PDB file of C-alpha atoms and ligand atoms in Angstrom:
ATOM      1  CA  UNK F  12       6.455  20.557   3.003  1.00 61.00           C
ATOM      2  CA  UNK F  13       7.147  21.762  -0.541  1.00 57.00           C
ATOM      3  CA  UNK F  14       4.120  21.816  -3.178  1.00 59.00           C
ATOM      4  CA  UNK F  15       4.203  19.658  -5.766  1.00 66.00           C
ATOM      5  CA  UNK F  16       1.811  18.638  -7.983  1.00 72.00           C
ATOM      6  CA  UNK F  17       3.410  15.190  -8.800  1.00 84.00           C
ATOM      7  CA  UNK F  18       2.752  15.149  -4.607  1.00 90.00           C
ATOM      8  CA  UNK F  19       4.678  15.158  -1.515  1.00 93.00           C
ATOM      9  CA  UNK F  20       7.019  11.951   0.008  1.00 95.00           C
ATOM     10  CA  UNK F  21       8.768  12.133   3.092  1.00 96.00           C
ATOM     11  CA  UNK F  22      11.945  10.333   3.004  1.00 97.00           C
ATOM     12  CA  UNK F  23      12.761   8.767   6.745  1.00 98.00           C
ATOM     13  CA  UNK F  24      16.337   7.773   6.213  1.00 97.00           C
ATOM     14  CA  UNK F  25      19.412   8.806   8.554  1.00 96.00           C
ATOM     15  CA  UNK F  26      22.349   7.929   6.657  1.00 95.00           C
ATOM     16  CA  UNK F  27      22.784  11.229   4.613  1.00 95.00           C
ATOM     17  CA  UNK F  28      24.506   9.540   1.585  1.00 95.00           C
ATOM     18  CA  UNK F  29      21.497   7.701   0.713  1.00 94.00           C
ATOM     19  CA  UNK F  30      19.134  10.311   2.053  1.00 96.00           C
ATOM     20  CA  UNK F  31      20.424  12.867  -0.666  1.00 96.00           C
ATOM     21  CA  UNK F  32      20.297   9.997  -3.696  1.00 95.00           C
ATOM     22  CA  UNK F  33      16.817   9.014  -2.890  1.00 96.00           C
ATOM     23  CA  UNK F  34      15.510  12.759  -2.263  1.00 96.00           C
ATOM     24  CA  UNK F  35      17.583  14.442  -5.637  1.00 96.00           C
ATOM     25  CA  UNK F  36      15.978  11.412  -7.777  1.00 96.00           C
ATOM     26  CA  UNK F  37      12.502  11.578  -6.666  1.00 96.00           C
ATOM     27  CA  UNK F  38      13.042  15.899  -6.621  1.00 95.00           C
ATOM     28  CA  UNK F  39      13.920  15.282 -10.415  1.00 95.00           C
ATOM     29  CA  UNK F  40      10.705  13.222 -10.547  1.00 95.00           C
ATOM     30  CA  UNK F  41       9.025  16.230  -9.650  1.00 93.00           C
ATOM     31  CA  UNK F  42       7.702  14.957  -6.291  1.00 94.00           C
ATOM     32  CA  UNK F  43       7.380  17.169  -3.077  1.00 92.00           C
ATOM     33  CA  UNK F  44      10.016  15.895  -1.100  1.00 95.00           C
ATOM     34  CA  UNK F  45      10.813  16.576   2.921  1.00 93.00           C
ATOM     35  CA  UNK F  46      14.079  14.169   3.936  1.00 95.00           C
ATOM     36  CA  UNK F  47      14.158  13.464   8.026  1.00 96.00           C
ATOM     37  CA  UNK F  48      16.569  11.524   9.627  1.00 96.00           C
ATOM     38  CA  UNK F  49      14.566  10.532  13.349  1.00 96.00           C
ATOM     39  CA  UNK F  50      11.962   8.128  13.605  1.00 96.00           C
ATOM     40  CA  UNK F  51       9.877   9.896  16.480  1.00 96.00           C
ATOM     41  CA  UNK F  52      10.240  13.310  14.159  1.00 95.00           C
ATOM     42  CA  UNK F  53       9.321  11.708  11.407  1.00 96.00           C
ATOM     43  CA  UNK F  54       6.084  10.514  13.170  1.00 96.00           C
ATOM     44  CA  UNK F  55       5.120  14.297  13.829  1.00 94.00           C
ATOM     45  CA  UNK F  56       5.582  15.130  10.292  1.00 94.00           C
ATOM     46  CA  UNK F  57       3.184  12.573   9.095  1.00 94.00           C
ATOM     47  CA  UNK F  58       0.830  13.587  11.472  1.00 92.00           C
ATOM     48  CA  UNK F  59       1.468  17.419  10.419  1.00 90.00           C
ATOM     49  CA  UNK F  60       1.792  17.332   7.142  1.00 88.00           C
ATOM     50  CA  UNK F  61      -0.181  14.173   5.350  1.00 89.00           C
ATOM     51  CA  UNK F  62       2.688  13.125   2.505  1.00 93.00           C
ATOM     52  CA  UNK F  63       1.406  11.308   0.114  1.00 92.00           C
ATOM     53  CA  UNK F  64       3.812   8.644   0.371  1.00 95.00           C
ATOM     54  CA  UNK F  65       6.721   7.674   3.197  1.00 97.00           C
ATOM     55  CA  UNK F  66       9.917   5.858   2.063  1.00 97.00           C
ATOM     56  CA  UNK F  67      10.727   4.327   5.045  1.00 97.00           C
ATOM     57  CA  UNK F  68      14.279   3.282   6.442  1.00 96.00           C
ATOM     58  CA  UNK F  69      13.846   0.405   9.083  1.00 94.00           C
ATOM     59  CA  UNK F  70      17.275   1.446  11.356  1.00 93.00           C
ATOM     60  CA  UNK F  71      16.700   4.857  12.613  1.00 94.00           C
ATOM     61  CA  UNK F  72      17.485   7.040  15.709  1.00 92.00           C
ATOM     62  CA  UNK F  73      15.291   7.034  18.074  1.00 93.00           C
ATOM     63  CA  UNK F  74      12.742   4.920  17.796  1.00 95.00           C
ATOM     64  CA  UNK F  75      12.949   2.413  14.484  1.00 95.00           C
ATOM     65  CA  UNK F  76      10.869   1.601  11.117  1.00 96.00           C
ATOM     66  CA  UNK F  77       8.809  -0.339  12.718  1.00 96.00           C
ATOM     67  CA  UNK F  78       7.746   1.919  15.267  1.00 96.00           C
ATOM     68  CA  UNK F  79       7.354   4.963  12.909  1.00 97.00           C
ATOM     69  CA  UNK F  80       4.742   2.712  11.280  1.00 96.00           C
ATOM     70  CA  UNK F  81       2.768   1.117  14.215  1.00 95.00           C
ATOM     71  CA  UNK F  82       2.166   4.810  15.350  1.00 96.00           C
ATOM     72  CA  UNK F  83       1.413   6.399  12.100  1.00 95.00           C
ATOM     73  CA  UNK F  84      -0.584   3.504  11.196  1.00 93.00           C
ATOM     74  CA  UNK F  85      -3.284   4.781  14.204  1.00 90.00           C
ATOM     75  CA  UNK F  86      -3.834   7.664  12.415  1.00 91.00           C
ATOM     76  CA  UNK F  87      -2.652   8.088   8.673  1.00 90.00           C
ATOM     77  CA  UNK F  88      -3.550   5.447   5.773  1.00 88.00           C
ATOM     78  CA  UNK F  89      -0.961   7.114   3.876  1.00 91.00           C
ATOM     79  CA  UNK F  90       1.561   4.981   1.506  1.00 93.00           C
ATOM     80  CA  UNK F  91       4.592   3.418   2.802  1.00 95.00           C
ATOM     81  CA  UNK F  92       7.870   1.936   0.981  1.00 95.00           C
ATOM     82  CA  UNK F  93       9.788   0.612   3.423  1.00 94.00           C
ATOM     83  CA  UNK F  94      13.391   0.101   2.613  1.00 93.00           C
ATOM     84  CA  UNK F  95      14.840  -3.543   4.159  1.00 87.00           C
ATOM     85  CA  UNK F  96      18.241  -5.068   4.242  1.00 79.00           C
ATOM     86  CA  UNK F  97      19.071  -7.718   1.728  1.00 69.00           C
ATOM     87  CA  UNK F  98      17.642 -11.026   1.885  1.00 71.00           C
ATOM     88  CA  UNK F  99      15.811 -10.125   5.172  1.00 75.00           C
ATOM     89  CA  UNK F 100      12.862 -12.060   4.834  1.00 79.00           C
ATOM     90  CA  UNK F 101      11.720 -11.312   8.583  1.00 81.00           C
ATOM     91  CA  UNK F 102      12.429  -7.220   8.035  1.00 84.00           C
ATOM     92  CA  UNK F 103       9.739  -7.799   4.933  1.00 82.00           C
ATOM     93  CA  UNK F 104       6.996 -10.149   6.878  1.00 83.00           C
ATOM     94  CA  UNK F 105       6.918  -7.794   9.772  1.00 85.00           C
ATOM     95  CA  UNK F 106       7.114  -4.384   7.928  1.00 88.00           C
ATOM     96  CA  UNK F 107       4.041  -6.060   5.730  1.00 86.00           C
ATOM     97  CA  UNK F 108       2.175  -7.210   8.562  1.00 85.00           C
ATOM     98  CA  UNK F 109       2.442  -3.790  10.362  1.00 88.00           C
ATOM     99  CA  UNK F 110       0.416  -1.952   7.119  1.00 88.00           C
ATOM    100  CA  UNK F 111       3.744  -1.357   4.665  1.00 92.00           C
ATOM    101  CA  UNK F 112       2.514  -1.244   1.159  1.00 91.00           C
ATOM    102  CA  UNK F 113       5.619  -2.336  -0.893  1.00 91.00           C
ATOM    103  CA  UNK F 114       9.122  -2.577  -0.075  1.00 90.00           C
ATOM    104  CA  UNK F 115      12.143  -2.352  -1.837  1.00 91.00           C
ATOM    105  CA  UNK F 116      15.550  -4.296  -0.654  1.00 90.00           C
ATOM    106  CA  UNK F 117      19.178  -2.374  -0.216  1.00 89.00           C
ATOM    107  CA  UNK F 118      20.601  -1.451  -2.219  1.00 89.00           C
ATOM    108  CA  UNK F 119      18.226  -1.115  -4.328  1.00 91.00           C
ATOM    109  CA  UNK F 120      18.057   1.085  -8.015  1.00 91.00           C
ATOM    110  CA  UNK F 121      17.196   5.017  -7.511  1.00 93.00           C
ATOM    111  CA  UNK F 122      14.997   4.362 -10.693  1.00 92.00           C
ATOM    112  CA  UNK F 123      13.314   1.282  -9.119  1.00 91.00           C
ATOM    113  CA  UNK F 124      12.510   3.334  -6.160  1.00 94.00           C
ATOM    114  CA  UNK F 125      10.932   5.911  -7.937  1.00 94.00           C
ATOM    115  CA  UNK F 126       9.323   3.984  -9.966  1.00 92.00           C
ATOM    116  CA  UNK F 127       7.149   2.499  -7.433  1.00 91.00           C
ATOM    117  CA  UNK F 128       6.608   5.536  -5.442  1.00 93.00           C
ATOM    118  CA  UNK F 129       4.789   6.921  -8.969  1.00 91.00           C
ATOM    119  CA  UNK F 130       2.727   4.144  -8.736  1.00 87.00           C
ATOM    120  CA  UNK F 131       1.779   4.503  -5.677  1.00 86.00           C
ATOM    121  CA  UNK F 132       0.854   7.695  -6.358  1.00 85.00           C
ATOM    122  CA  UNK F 133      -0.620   6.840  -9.687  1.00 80.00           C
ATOM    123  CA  UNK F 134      -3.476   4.890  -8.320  1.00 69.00           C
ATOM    124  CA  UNK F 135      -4.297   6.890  -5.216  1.00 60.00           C
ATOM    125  CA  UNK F 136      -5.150   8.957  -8.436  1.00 58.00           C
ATOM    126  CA  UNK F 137      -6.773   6.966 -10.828  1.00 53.00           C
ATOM    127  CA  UNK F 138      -9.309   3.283 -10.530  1.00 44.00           C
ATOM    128  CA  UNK F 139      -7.939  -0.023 -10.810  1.00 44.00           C
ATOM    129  CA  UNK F 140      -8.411  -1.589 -14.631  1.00 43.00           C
ATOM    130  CA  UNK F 141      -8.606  -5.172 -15.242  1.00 39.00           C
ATOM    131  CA  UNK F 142      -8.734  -7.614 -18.245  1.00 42.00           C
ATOM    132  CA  UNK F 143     -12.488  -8.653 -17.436  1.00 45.00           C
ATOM    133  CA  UNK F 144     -15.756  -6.865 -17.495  1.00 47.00           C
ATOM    134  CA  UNK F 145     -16.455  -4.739 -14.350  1.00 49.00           C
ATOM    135  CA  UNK F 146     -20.267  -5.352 -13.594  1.00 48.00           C
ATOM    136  CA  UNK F 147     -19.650  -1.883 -12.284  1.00 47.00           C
ATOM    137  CA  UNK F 148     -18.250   1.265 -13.385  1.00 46.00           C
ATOM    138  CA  UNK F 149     -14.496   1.025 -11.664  1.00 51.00           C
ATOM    139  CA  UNK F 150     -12.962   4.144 -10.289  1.00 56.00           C
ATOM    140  CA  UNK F 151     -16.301   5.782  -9.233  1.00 63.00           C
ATOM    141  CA  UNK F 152     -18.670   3.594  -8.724  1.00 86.00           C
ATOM    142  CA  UNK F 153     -20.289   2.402  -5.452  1.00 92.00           C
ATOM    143  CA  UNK F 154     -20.411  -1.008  -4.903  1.00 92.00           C
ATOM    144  CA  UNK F 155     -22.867  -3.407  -2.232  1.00 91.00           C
ATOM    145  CA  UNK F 156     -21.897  -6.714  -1.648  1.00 89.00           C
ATOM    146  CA  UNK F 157     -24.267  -7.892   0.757  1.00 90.00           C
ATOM    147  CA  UNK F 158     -23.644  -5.658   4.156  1.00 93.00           C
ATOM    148  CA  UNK F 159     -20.380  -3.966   3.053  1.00 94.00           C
ATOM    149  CA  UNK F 160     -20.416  -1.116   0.541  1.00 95.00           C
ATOM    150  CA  UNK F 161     -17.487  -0.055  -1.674  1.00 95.00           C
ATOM    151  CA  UNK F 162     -17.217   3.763  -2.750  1.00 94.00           C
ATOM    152  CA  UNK F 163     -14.661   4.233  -4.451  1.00 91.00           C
ATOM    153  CA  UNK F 164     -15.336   7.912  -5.410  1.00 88.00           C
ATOM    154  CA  UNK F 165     -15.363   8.969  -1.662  1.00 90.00           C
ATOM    155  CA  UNK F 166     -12.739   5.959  -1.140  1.00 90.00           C
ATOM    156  CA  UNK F 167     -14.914   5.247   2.165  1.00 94.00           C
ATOM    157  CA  UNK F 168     -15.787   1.195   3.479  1.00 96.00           C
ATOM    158  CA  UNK F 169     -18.759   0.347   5.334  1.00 96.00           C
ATOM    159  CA  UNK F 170     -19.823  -2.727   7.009  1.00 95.00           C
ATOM    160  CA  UNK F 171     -23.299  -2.935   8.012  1.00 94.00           C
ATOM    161  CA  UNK F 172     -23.623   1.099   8.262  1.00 94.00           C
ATOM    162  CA  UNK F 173     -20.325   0.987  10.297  1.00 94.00           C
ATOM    163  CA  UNK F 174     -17.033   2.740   8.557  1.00 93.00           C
ATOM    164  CA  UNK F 175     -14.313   0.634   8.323  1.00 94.00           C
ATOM    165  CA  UNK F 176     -10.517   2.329   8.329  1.00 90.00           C
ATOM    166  CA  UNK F 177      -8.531   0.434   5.623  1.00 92.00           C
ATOM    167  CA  UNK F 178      -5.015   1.955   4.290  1.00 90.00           C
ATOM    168  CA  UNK F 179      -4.904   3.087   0.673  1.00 89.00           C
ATOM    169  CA  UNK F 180      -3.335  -0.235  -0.438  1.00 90.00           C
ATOM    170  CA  UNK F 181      -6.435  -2.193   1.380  1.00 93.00           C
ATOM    171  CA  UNK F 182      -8.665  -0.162  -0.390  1.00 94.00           C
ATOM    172  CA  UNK F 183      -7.304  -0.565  -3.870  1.00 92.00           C
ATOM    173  CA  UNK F 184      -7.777  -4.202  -3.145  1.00 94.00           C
ATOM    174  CA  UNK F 185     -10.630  -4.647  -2.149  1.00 96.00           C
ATOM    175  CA  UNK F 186     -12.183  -1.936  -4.436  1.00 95.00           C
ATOM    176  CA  UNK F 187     -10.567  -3.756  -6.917  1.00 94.00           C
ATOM    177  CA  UNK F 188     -12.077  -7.435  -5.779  1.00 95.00           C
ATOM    178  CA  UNK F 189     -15.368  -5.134  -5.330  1.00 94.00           C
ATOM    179  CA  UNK F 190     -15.288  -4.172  -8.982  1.00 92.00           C
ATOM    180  CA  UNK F 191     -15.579  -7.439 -10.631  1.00 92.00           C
ATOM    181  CA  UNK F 192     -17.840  -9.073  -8.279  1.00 90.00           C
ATOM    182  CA  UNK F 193     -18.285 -12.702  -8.796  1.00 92.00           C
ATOM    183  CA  UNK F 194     -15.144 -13.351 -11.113  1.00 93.00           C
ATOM    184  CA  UNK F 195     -11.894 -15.048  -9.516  1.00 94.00           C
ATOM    185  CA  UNK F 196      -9.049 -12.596  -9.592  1.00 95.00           C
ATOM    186  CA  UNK F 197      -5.528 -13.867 -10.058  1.00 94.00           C
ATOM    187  CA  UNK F 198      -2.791 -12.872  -7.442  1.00 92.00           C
ATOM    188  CA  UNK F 199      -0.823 -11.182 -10.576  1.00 90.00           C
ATOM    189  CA  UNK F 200      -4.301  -9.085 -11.614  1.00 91.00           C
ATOM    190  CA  UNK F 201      -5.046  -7.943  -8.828  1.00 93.00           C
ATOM    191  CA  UNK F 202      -0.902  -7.089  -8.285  1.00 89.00           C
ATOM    192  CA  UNK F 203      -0.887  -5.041 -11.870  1.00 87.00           C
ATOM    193  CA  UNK F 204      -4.297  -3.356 -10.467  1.00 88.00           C
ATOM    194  CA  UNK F 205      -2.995  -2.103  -7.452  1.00 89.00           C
ATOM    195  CA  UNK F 206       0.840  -2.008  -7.545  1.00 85.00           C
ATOM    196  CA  UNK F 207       1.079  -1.605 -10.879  1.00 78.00           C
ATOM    197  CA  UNK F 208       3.086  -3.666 -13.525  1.00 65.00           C
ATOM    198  CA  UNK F 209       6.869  -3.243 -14.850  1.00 56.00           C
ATOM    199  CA  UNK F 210       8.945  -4.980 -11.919  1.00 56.00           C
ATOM    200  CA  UNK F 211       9.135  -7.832 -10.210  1.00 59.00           C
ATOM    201  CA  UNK F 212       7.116  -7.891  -7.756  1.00 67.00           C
ATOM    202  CA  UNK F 213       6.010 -10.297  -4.990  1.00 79.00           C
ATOM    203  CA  UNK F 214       2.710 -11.969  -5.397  1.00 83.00           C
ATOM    204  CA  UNK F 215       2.452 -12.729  -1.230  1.00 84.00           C
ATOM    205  CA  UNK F 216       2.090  -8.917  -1.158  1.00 87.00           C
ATOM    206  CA  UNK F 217      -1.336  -9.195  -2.633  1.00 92.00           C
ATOM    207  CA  UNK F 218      -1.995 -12.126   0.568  1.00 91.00           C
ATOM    208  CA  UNK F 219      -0.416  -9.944   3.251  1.00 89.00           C
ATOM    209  CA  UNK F 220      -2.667  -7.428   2.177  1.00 92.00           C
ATOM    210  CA  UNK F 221      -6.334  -9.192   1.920  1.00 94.00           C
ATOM    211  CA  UNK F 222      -5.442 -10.969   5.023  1.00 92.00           C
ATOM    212  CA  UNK F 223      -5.161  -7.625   7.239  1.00 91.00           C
ATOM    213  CA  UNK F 224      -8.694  -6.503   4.814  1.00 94.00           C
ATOM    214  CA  UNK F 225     -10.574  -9.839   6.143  1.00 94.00           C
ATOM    215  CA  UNK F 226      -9.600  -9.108   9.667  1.00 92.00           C
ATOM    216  CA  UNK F 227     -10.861  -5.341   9.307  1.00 93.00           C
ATOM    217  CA  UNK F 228     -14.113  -7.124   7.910  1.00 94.00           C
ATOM    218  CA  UNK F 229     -14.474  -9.543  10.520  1.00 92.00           C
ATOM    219  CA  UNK F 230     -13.442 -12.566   8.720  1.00 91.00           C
ATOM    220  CA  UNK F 231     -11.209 -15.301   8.651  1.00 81.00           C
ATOM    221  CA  UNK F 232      -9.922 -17.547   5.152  1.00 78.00           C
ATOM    222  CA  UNK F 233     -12.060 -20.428   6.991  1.00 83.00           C
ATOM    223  CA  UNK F 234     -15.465 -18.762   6.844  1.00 82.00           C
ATOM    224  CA  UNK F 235     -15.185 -15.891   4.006  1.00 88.00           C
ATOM    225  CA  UNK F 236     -18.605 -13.550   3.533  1.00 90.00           C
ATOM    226  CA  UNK F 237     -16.743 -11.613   0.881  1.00 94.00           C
ATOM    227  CA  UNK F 238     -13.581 -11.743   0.236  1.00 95.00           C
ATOM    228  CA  UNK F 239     -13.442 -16.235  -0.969  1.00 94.00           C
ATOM    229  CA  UNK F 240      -9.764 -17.532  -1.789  1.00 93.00           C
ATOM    230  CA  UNK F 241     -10.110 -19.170  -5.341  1.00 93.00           C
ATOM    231  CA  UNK F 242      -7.639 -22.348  -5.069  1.00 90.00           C
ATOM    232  CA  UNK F 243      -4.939 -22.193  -7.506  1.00 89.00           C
ATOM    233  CA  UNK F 244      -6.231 -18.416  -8.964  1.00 92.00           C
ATOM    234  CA  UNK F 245      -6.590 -15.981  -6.305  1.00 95.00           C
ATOM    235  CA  UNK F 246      -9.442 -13.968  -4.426  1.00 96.00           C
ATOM    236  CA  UNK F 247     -13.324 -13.484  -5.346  1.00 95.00           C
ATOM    237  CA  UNK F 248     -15.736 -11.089  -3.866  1.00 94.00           C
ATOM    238  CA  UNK F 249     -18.783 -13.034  -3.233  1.00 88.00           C
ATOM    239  CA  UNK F 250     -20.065 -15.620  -4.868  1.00 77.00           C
ATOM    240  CA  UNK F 251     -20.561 -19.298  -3.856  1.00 63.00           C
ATOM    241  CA  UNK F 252     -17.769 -20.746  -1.530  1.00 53.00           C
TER     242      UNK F 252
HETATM  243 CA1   CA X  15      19.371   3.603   8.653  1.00 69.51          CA
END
């Protein structure tokens, strides 16, 4: 793939109108940008190549969206937009619940698009800020909370000695949670934290995500050890129930 420093994004998308807007706009962003048009080759390329970030078209040769990111998701942790039809409420439940990050709906705003691909970028880069106090020092620090340990520096999970694989969204989160142990995060925090402010964006995105993060950790909303649902506010790391 071409260098960039901005960093690389593969753009899955086979209708070569839309292929050639999305790639010239994020080019002009200075990203790194590969364009395929075939979900199985688009697969290898991931696996090859480790782009940052994959803007992902859900109607592809081959084999679809959805399969691209059950396979990749095996392997790679790596960003995804995924790019759903209008109004498709099912196209966004399942891309979410199969480790998509963000999505944005067709057609959607070149600018919009880019804009949250720099974001995503932006905090694989940098550690999440917040309006309260972090007991700890965010974007380096390690953090315990009882048998699960939080480094962000090394961006590494373990439970009880035993690593646990989280995508880079599912880290953010929970490094973000992990940061401010204790205090009740709201849904739009911990939103601006990890997918950054200046759009609309959907608050059940922040759910989606801590829900596939409790089952890595081996719990369920019912019986939380860490990660406690704050009625009316949002998620807490630790803490009373
Ligand atoms: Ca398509």
């Amino acid at each position: 793939m071409a260098e960039s420093t901005a960093g690389q994004v593969l753009v899955v998308e086979d209708e070569p109108d839309l292929a050639r807007l999305v790639s010239d706009y994020l080019r002009n962003a200075n990203f790194g940008v590969e364009v395929v048009s075939d979900g199985l080759e688009a697969v290898g390329v991931v696996r090859e190549y480790s782009p940052d970030v994959l803007v992902l078209d859900i109607g592809l040769p081959s084999i679809d969206g959805f399969e691209v990111l059950r396979q990749i998701r095996s392997f790679s942790g790596c960003h995804v937009l995924m790019l759903t039809a209008r109004d498709d409420e099912v196209d966004k439940i399942v891309g979410l619940s199969l480790g998509a990050d963000d999505y944005v709906t067709k057609p959607f705003s070149p600018r919009e698009l880019v804009a949250r691909v720099q974001s995503m970028m932006r905090r694989a880069r940098s550690s999440p800020t917040a309006g309260g106090q972090p007991v700890d020092e965010p974007g380096s620090g390690v953090h315990e909370v009882g048998e699960l340990v939080v480094d962000e520096a090394a961006r590494e999970v373990r439970l009880a000695g035993a690593p646990v694989m989280l995508t880079k969204t599912e880290f953010d989160l929970l490094a973000s949670l992990a940061a401010y142990p204790n205090q009740a995060l709201s849904r739009r925090q911990l939103l601006e934290m990890v997918w950054g402010g200046g759009w609309m964006s959907d608050e059940h995105l922040v759910d989606v995500h801590l829900a596939r993060v409790r089952r890595k950790l081996g719990e369920g909303a019912a019986n939380p050890r860490y990660i406690h649902t704050v009625r009316g506010i949002g998620y807490r790391m630790g803490g009373r129930s």
